[in-house]
Short mmCIF file of C-alpha atoms in Angstrom, two decimals:
data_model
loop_
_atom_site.label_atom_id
_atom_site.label_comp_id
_atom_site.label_asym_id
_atom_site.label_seq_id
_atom_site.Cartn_x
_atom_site.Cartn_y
_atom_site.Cartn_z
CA UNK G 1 -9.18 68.49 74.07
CA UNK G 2 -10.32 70.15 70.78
CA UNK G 3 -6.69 70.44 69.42
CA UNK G 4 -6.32 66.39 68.28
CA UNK G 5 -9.52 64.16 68.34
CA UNK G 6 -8.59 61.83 65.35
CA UNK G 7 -7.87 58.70 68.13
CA UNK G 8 -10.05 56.60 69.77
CA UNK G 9 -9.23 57.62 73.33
CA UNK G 10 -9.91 61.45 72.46
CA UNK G 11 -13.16 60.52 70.71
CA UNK G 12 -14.48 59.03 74.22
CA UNK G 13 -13.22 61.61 76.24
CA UNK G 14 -14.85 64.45 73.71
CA UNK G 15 -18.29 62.62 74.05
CA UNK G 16 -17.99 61.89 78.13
CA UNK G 17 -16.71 65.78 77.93
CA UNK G 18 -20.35 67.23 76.02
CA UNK G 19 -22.63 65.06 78.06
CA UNK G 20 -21.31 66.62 81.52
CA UNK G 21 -21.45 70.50 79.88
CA UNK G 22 -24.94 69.36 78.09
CA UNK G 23 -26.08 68.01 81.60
CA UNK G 24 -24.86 71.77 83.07
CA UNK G 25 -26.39 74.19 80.78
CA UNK G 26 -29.64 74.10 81.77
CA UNK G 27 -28.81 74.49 85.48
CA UNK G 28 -26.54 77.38 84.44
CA UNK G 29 -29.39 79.01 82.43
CA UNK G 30 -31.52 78.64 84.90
CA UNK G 31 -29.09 80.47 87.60
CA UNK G 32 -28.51 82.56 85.17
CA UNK G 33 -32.25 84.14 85.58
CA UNK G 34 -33.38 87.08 87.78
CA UNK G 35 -36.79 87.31 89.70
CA UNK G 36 -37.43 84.66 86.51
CA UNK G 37 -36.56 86.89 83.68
CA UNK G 38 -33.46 87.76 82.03
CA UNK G 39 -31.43 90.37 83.06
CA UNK G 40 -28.96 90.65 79.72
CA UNK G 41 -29.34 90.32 76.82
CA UNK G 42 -29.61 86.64 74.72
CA UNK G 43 -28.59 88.11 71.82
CA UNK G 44 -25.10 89.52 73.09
CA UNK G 45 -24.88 86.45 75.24
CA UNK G 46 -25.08 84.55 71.79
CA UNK G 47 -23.02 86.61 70.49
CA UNK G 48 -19.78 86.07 73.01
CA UNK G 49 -20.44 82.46 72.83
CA UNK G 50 -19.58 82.66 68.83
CA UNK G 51 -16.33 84.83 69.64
CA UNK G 52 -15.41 82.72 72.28
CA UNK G 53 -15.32 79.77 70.12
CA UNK G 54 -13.56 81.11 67.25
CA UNK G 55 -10.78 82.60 69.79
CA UNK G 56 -10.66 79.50 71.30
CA UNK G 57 -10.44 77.38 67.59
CA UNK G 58 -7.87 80.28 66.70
CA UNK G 59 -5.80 79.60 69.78
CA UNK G 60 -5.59 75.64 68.78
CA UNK G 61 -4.49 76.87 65.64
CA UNK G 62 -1.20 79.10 66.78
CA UNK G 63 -0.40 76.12 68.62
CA UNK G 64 -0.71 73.48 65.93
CA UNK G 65 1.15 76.07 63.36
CA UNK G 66 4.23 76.40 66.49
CA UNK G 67 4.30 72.41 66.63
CA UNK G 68 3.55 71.49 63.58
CA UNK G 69 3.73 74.47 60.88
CA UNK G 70 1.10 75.78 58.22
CA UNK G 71 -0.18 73.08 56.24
CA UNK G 72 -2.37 72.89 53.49
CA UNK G 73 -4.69 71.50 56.07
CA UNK G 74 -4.33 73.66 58.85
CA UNK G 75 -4.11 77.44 56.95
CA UNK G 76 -7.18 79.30 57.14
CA UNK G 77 -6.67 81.09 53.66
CA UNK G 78 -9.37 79.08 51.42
CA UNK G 79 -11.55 79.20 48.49
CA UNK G 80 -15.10 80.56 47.88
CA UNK G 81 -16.46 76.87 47.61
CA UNK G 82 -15.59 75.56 50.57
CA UNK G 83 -16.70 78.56 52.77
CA UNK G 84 -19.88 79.47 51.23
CA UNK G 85 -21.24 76.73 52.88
CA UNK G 86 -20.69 77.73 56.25
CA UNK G 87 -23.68 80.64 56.35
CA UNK G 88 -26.30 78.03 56.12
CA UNK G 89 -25.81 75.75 59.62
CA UNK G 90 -24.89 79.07 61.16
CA UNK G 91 -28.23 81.09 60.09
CA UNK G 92 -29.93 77.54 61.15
CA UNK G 93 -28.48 77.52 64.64
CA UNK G 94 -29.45 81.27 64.98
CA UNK G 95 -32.84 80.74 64.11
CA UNK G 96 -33.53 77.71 66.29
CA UNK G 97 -31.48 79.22 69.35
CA UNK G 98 -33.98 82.46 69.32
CA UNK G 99 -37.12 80.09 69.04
CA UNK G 100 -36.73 77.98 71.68
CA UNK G 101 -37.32 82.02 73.59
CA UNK G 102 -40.10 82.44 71.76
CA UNK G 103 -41.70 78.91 72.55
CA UNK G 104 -42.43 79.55 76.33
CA UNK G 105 -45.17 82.27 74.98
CA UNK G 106 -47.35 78.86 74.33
CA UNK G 107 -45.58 75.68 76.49
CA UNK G 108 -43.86 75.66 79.82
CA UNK G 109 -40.38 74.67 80.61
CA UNK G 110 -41.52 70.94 81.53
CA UNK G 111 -43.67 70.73 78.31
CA UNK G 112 -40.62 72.27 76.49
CA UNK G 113 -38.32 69.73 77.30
CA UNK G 114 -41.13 67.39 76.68
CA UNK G 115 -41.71 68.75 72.96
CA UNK G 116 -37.78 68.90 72.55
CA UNK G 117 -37.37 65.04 72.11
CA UNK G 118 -38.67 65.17 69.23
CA UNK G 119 -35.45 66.53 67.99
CA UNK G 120 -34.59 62.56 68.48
CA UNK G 121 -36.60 61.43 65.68
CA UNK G 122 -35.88 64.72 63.26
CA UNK G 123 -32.14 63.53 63.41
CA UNK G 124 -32.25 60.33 62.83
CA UNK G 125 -34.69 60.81 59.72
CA UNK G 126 -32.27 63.42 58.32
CA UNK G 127 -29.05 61.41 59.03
CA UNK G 128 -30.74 59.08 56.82
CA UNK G 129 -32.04 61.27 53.92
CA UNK G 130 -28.82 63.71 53.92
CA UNK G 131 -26.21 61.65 54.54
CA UNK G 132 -27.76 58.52 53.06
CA UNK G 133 -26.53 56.19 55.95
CA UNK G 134 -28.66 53.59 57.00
CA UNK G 135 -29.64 52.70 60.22
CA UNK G 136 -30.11 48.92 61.15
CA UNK G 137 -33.01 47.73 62.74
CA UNK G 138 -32.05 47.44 65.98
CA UNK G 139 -30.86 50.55 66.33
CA UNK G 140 -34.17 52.65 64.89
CA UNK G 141 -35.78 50.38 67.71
CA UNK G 142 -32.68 51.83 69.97
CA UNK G 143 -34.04 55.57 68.74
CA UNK G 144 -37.47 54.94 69.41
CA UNK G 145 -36.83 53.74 72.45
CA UNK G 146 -34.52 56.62 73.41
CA UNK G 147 -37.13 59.07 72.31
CA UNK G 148 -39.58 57.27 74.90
CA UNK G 149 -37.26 56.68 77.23
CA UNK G 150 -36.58 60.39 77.71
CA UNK G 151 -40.11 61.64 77.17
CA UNK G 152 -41.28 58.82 80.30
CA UNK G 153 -38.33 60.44 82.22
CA UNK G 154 -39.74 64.00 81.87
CA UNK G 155 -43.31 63.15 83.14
CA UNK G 156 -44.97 64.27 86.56
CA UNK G 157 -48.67 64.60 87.27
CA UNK G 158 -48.94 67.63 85.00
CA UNK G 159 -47.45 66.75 81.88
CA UNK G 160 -50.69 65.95 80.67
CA UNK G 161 -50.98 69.73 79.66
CA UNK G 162 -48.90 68.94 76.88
CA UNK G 163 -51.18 67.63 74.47
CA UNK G 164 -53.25 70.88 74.59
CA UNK G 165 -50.17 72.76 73.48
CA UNK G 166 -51.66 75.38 70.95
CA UNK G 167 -50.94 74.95 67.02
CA UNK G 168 -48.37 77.26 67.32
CA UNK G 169 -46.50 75.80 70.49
CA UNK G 170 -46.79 72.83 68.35
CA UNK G 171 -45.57 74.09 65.06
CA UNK G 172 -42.62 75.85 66.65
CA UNK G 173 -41.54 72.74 68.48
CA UNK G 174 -41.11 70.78 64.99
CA UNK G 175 -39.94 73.61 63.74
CA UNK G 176 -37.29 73.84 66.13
CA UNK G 177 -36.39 70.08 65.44
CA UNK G 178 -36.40 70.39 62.17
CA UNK G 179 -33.83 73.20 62.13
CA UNK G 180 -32.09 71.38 65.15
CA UNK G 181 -31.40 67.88 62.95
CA UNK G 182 -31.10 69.69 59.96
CA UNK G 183 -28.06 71.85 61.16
CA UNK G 184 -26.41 69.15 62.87
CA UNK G 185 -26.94 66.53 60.11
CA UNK G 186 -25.60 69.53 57.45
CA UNK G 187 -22.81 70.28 59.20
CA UNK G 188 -21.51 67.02 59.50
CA UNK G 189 -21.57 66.43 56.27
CA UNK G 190 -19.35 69.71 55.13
CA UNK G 191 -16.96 69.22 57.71
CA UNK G 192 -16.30 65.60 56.62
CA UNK G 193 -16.10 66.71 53.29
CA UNK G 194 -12.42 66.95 53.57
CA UNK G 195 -11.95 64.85 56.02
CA UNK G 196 -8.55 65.90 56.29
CA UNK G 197 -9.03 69.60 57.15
CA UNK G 198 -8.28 70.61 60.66
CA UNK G 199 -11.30 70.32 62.60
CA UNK G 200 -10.24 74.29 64.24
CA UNK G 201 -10.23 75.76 60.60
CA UNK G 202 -13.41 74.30 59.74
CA UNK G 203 -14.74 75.75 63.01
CA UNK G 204 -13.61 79.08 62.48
CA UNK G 205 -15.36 79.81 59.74
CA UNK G 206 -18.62 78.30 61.23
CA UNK G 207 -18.01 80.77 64.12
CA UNK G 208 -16.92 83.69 62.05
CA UNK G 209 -20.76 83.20 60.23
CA UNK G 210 -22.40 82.72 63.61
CA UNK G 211 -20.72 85.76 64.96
CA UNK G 212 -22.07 87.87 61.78
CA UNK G 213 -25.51 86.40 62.49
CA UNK G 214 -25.86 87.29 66.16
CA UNK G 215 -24.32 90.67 65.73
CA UNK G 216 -27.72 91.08 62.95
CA UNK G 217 -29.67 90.08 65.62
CA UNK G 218 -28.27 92.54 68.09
CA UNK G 219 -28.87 95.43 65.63
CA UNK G 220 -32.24 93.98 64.81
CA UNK G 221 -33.80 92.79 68.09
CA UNK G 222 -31.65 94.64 71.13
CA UNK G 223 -30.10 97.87 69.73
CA UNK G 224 -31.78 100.13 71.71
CA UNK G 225 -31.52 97.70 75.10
CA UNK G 226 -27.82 97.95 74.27
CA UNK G 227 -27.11 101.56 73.43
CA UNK G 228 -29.19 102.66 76.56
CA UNK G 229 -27.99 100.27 78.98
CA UNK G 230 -25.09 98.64 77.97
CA UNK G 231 -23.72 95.80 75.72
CA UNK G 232 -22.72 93.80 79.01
CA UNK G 233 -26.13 94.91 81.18
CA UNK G 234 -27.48 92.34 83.72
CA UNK G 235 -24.11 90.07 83.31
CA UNK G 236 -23.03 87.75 86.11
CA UNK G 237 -20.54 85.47 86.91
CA UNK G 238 -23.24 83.15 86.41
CA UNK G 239 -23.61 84.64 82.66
CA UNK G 240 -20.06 84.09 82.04
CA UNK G 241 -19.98 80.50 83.26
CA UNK G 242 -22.98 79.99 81.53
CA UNK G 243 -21.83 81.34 77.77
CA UNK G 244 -18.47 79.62 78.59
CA UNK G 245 -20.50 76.19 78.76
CA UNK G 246 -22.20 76.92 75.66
CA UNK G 247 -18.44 77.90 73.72
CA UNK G 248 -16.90 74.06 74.99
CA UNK G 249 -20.22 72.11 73.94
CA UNK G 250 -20.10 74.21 70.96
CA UNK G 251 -16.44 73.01 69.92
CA UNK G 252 -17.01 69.67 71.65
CA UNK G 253 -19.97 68.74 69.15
CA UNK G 254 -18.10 69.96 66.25
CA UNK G 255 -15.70 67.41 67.22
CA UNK G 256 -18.15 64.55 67.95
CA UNK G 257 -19.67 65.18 64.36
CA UNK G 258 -16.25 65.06 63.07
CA UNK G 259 -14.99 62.27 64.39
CA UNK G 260 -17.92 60.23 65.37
CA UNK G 261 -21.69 61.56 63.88
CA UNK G 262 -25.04 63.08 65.07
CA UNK G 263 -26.17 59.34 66.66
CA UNK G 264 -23.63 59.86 69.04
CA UNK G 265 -24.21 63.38 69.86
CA UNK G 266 -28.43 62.98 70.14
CA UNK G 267 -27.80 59.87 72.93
CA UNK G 268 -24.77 61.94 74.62
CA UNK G 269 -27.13 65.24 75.03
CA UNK G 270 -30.08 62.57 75.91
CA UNK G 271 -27.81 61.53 78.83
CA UNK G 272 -26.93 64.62 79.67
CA UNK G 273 -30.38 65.45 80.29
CA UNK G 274 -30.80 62.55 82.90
CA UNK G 275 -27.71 63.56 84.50
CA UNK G 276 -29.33 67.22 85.17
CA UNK G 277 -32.34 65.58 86.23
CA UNK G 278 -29.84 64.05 88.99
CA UNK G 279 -27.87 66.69 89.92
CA UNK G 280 -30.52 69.28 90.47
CA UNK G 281 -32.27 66.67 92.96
CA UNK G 282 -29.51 68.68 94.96
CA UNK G 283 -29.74 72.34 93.78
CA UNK G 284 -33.09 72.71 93.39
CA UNK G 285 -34.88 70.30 95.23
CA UNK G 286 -35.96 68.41 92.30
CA UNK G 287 -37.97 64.76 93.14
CA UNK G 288 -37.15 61.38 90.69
CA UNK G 289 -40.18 59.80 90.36
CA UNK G 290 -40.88 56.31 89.39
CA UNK G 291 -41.29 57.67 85.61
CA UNK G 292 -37.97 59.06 85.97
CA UNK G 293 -36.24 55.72 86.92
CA UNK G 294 -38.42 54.04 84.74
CA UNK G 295 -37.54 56.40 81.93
CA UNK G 296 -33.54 56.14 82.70
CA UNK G 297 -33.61 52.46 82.55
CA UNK G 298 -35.50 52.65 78.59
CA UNK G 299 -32.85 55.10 77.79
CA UNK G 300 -30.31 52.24 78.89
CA UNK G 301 -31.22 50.09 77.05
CA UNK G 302 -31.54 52.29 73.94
CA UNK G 303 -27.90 52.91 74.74
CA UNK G 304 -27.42 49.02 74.42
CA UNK G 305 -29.40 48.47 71.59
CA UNK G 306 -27.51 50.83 69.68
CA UNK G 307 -24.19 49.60 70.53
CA UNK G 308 -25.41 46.08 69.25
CA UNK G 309 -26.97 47.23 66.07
CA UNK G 310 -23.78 48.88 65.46
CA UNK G 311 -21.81 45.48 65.54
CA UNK G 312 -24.68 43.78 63.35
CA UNK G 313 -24.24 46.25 60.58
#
């Protein structure tokens, strides 16, 4: 899937392919959980998700160079300008992975998800600003309209709560945006740079950063946790599924901002979340309420919208 995503066809199947392992990683996180805590550590579980995906980008390189040869393209020698951009999204995506563990000091997981939209509106803002493409009309009513659409979704009888989030619940949650469209908007504008690059290469130096970040935060936040007890303490088959997920999405939204943008990815992951909504209906006994299916049918039409602001620009 991540090894040729230049075509039409692969671009669908890339985007279909993140909203179903979006729409799984909270359930899998949640599994993941003992007695409602953590057993291992996030930090080393962070840190196999960035190996996984360079071994994975590395792999899809061997097999382009045995098909196709090394390339100018598809080498992974390069110069100091083009990777010394690399450290920035990955220290970003560090950052705002760690927070959203600090944020349930101050907001519970409903108000989380609640507070998380508002990465919805940080994107499209910084799409516009950083990339300097302009949305139509239509489809910053489309965004709006997704943003509501989800937030309506996520309601029950005590969502209320959320609007007596303390400043610093509050603060961290645009925080977390911020760093959340920032990162995605920045990184797919350096891996369009050159839009010829291999998508792989590009990704392997985004991992090979993200790897040297997370093994900081080991040393920094976990070294004693995993000298005493162990780097792979608390692990599961659930754990492994579970950083496995994260390793695909990971590669699959490289490859959505590559070949599509960050629109596509914010109303794939907004999907997702309806579709996890759905599916733990059976797992965990969860109940749609009328401001779920009223919610789901806003998001819709945001989907519409945005398809027919598209063909207006």
């Amino acid at each position: 899937m991540f090894l040729q995503g230049n075509r039409p066809s692969g671009n669908a199947i890339v985007t279909v392919a993140l909203t179903f392992l979006t729409s799984s990683q909270a359930i899998l996180i949640v599994w993941s959980k003992r007695a409602g805590k953590y057993e291992y550590s996030v930090t080393t579980a962070n840190f196999l998700v960035e190996t996984l995906k360079c071994a994975l980008s590395l792999a899809a390189l061997a097999r382009i160079w045995k098909s196709e040869g090394v390339t100018e393209d598809n080498r992974l020698s390069t110069t100091l300008d083009e990777v010394i951009v690399y450290p920035i999204p990955a220290l970003l995506y560090l950052v705002k992975n760690l927070l959203q563990y600090y944020i349930f000091a101050y907001v519970d997981a409903p108000g989380y998800q609640i507070l998380k939209n508002l990465n919805i509106i940080s994107t499209g803002v910084l799409y516009r600003i950083i990339l300097k493409k302009k949305l139509s009309d239509i489809q910053w009513a489309a965004f709006i309209l997704l943003c509501a659409g989800c937030t309506t979704a996520q309601l029950n009888s005590r969502s209320d709560h959320v609007l007596q989030t303390s400043l610093p619940g509050w603060i961290m949650a645009i925080v977390m945006a911020l760093l959340s469209g920032f990162a995605g908007v920045y990184t797919e504008a350096i891996i369009k740079k050159r839009p010829s690059r291999n998508i792989n290469v590009q990704n392997f130096w985004l991992y090979i950063f993200g790897m040297t970040f997370s093994a900081i935060a080991i040393l920094i936040q976990d070294f004693d946790a995993v000298m005493n007890k162990g780097f792979f303490h608390g692990y599961s088959i659930i754990t492994t599924l579970m950083i496995l997920n994260h390793a695909l999405s990971g590669i699959a939204v490289s490859m959505v901002m590559k070949y599509a943008d960050n629109i596509v990815k914010v109303y794939s992951t907004s999907v997702a979340m309806l579709l996890t909504a759905v599916v733990s209906v059976l797992l965990f006994g969860f109940n749609l309420t009328l401001a779920f299916f009223l919610g789901a049918t806003v998001v819709s039409v945001s989907v519409y919208l945005h398809s027919a602001g598209k063909l207006q620009r």
